[in-house]
PDB file of C-alpha atoms in Angstrom:
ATOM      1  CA  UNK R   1      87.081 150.103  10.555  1.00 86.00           C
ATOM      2  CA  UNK R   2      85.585 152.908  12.780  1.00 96.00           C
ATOM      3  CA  UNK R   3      85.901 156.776  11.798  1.00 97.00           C
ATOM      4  CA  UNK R   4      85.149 159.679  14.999  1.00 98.00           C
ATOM      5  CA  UNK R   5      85.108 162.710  13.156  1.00 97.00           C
ATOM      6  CA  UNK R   6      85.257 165.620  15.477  1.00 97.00           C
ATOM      7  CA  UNK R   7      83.774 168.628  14.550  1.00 97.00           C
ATOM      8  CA  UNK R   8      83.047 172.572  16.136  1.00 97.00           C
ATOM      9  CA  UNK R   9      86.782 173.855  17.366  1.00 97.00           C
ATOM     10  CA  UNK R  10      87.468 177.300  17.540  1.00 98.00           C
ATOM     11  CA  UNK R  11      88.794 180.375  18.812  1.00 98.00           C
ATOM     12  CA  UNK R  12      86.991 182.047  21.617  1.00 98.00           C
ATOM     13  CA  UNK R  13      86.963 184.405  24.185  1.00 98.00           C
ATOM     14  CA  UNK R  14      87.391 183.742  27.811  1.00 98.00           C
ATOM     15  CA  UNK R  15      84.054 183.009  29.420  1.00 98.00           C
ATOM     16  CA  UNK R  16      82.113 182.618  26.114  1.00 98.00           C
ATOM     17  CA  UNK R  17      80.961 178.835  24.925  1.00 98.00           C
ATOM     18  CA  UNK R  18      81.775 176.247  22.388  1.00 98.00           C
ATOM     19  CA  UNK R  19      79.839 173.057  21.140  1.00 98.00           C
ATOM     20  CA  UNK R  20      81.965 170.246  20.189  1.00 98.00           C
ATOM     21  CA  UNK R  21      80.491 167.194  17.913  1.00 98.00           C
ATOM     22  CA  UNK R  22      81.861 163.958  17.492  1.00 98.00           C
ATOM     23  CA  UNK R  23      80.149 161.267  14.792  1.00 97.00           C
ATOM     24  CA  UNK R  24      81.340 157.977  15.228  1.00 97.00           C
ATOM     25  CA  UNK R  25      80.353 155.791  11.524  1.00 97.00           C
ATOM     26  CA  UNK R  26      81.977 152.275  10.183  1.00 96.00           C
ATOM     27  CA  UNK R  27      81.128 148.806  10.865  1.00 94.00           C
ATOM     28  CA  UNK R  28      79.681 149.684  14.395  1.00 95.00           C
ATOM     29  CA  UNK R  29      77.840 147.088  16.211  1.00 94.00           C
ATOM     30  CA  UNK R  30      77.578 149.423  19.422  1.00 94.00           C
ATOM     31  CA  UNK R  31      79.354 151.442  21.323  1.00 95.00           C
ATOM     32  CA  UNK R  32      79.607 151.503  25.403  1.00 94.00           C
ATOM     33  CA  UNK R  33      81.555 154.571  26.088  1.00 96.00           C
ATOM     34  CA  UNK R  34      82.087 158.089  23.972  1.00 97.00           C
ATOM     35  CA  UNK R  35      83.985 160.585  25.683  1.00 97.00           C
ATOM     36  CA  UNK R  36      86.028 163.476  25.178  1.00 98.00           C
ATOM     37  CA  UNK R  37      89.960 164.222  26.166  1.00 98.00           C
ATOM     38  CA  UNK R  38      92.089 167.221  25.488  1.00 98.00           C
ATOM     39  CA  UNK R  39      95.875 167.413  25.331  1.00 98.00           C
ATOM     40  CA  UNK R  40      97.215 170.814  25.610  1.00 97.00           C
ATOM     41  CA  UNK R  41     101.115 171.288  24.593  1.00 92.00           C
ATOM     42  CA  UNK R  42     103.811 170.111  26.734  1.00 94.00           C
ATOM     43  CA  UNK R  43     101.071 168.537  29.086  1.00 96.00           C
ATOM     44  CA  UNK R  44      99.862 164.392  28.577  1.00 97.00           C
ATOM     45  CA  UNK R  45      96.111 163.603  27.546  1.00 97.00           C
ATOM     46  CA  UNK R  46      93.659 164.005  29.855  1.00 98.00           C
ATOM     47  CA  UNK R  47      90.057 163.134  30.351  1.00 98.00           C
ATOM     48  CA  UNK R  48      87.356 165.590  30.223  1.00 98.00           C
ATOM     49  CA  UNK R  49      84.300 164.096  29.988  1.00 98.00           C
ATOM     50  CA  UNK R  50      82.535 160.831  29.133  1.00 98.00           C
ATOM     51  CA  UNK R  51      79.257 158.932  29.274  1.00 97.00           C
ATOM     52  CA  UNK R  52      78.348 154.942  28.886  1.00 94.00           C
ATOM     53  CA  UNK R  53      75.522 154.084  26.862  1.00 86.00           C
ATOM     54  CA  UNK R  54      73.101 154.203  29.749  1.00 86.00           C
ATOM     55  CA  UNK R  55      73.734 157.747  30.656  1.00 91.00           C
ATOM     56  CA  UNK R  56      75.897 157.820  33.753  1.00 96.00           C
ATOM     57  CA  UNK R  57      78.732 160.737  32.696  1.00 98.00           C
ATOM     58  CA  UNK R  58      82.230 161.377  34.581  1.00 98.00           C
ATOM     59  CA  UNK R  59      83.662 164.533  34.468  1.00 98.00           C
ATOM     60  CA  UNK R  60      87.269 166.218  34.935  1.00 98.00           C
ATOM     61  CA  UNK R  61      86.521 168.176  38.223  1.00 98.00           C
ATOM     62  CA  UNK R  62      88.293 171.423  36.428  1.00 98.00           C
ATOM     63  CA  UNK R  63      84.996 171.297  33.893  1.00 98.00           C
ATOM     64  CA  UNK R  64      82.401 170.400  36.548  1.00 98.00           C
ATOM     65  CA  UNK R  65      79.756 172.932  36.285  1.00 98.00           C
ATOM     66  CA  UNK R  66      81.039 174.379  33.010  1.00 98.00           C
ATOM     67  CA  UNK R  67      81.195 171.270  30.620  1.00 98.00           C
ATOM     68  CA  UNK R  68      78.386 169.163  29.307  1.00 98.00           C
ATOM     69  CA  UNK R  69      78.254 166.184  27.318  1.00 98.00           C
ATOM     70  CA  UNK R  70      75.579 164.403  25.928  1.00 97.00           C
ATOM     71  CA  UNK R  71      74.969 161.592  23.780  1.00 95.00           C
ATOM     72  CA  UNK R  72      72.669 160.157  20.979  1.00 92.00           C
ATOM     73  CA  UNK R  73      72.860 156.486  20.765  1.00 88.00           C
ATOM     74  CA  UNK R  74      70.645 156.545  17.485  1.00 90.00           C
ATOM     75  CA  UNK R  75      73.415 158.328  15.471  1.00 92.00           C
ATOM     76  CA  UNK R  76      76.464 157.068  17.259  1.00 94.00           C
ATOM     77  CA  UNK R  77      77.339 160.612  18.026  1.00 96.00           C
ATOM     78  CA  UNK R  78      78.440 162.633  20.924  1.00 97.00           C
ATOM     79  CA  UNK R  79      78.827 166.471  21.789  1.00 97.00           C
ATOM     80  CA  UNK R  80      80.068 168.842  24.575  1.00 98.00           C
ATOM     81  CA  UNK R  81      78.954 171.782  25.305  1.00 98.00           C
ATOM     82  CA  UNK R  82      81.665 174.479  26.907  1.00 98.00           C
ATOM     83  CA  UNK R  83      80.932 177.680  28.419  1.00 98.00           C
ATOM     84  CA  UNK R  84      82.309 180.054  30.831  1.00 98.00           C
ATOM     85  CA  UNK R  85      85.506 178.952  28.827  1.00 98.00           C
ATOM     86  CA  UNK R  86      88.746 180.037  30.066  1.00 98.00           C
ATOM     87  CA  UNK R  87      92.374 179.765  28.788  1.00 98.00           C
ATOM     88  CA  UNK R  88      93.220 176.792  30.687  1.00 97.00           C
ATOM     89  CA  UNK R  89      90.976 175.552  28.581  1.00 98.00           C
ATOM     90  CA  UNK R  90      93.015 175.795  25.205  1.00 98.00           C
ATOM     91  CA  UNK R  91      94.165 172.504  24.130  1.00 98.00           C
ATOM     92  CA  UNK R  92      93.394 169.582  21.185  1.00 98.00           C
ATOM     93  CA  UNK R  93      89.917 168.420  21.861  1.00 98.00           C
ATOM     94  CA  UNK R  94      90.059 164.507  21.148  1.00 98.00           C
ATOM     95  CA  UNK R  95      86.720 162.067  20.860  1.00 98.00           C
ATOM     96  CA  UNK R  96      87.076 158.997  21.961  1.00 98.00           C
ATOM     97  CA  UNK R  97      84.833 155.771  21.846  1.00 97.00           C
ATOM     98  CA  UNK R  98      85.110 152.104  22.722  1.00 97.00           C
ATOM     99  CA  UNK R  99      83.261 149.989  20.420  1.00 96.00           C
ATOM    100  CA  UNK R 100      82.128 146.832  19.668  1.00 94.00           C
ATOM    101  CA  UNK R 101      82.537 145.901  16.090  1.00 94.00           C
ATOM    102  CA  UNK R 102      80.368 143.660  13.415  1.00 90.00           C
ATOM    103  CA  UNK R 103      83.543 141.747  12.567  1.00 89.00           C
ATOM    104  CA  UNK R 104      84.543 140.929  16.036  1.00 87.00           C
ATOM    105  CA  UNK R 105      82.814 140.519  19.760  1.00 87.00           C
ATOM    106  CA  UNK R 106      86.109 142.757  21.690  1.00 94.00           C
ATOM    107  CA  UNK R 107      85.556 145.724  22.461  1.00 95.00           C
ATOM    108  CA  UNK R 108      88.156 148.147  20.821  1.00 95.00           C
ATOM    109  CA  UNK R 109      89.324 152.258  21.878  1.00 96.00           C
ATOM    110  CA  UNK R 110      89.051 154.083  19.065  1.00 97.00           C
ATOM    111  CA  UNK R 111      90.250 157.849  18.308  1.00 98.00           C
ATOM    112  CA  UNK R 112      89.195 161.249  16.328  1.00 98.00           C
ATOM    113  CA  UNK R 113      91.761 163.050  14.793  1.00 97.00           C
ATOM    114  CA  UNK R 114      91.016 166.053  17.249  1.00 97.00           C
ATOM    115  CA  UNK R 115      90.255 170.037  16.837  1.00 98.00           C
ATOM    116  CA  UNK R 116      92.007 172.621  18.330  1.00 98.00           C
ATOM    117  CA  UNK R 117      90.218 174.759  20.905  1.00 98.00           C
ATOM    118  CA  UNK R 118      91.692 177.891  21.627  1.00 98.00           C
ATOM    119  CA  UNK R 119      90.600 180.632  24.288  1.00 98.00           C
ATOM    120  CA  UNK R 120      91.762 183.719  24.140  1.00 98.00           C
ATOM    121  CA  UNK R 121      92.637 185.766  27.459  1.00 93.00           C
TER     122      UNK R 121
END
């Protein structure tokens, strides 16, 4: 009953940027946590980045200083900014939200369907 639609994957250089979008849309009655993960092959999902509804964010300390991510609560929509990207970096970008729903009071994890990001050495 919720859709994250992740958008802004690509292929870049080492040490150039990215900006990753995530729009959350469905029967949304709020949401208390967006965030970002990344899986990269052979390794498990991992958190990168996220921020509750008041603004407090948690990052991954390998993207402290680098990463960004920001929120706007009117849309339901979420982004991260990259730069100084480097190949460690290169994995499936996932967004993530937990939201409350009209139909029901429990707050449920929902999932995008993820875009690769890929930096090139």
């Amino acid at each position: 009953q919720v859709q994250l639609v992740e958008t802004g994957g690509g292929l870049v250089q080492a040490g150039g940027s990215l900006r990753l979008s995530c729009a959350a849309s469905g029967s949304i009655n709020s949401i208390y946590v967006m965030g970002w993960y990344r899986q990269a092959p052979g390794k498990q999902r991992e958190l990168v980045a996220r921020i509750i509804s008041g603004g407090i964010t948690n990052y991954a300390d390998s993207v402290k200083g680098r990463f960004t991510i920001s929120r706007d609560n009117a849309k339901n929509t979420v982004a991260l900014q990259m730069n100084s990207l480097k190949p460690e970096d290169t994995a499936v970008y996932y967004c993530n939200a937990l939201v409350v729903t009209v139909m029901r009071p429990q707050a449920q994890d929902y999932w995008g369907q993820g875009t690769q990001v890929t930096v090139s050495s």
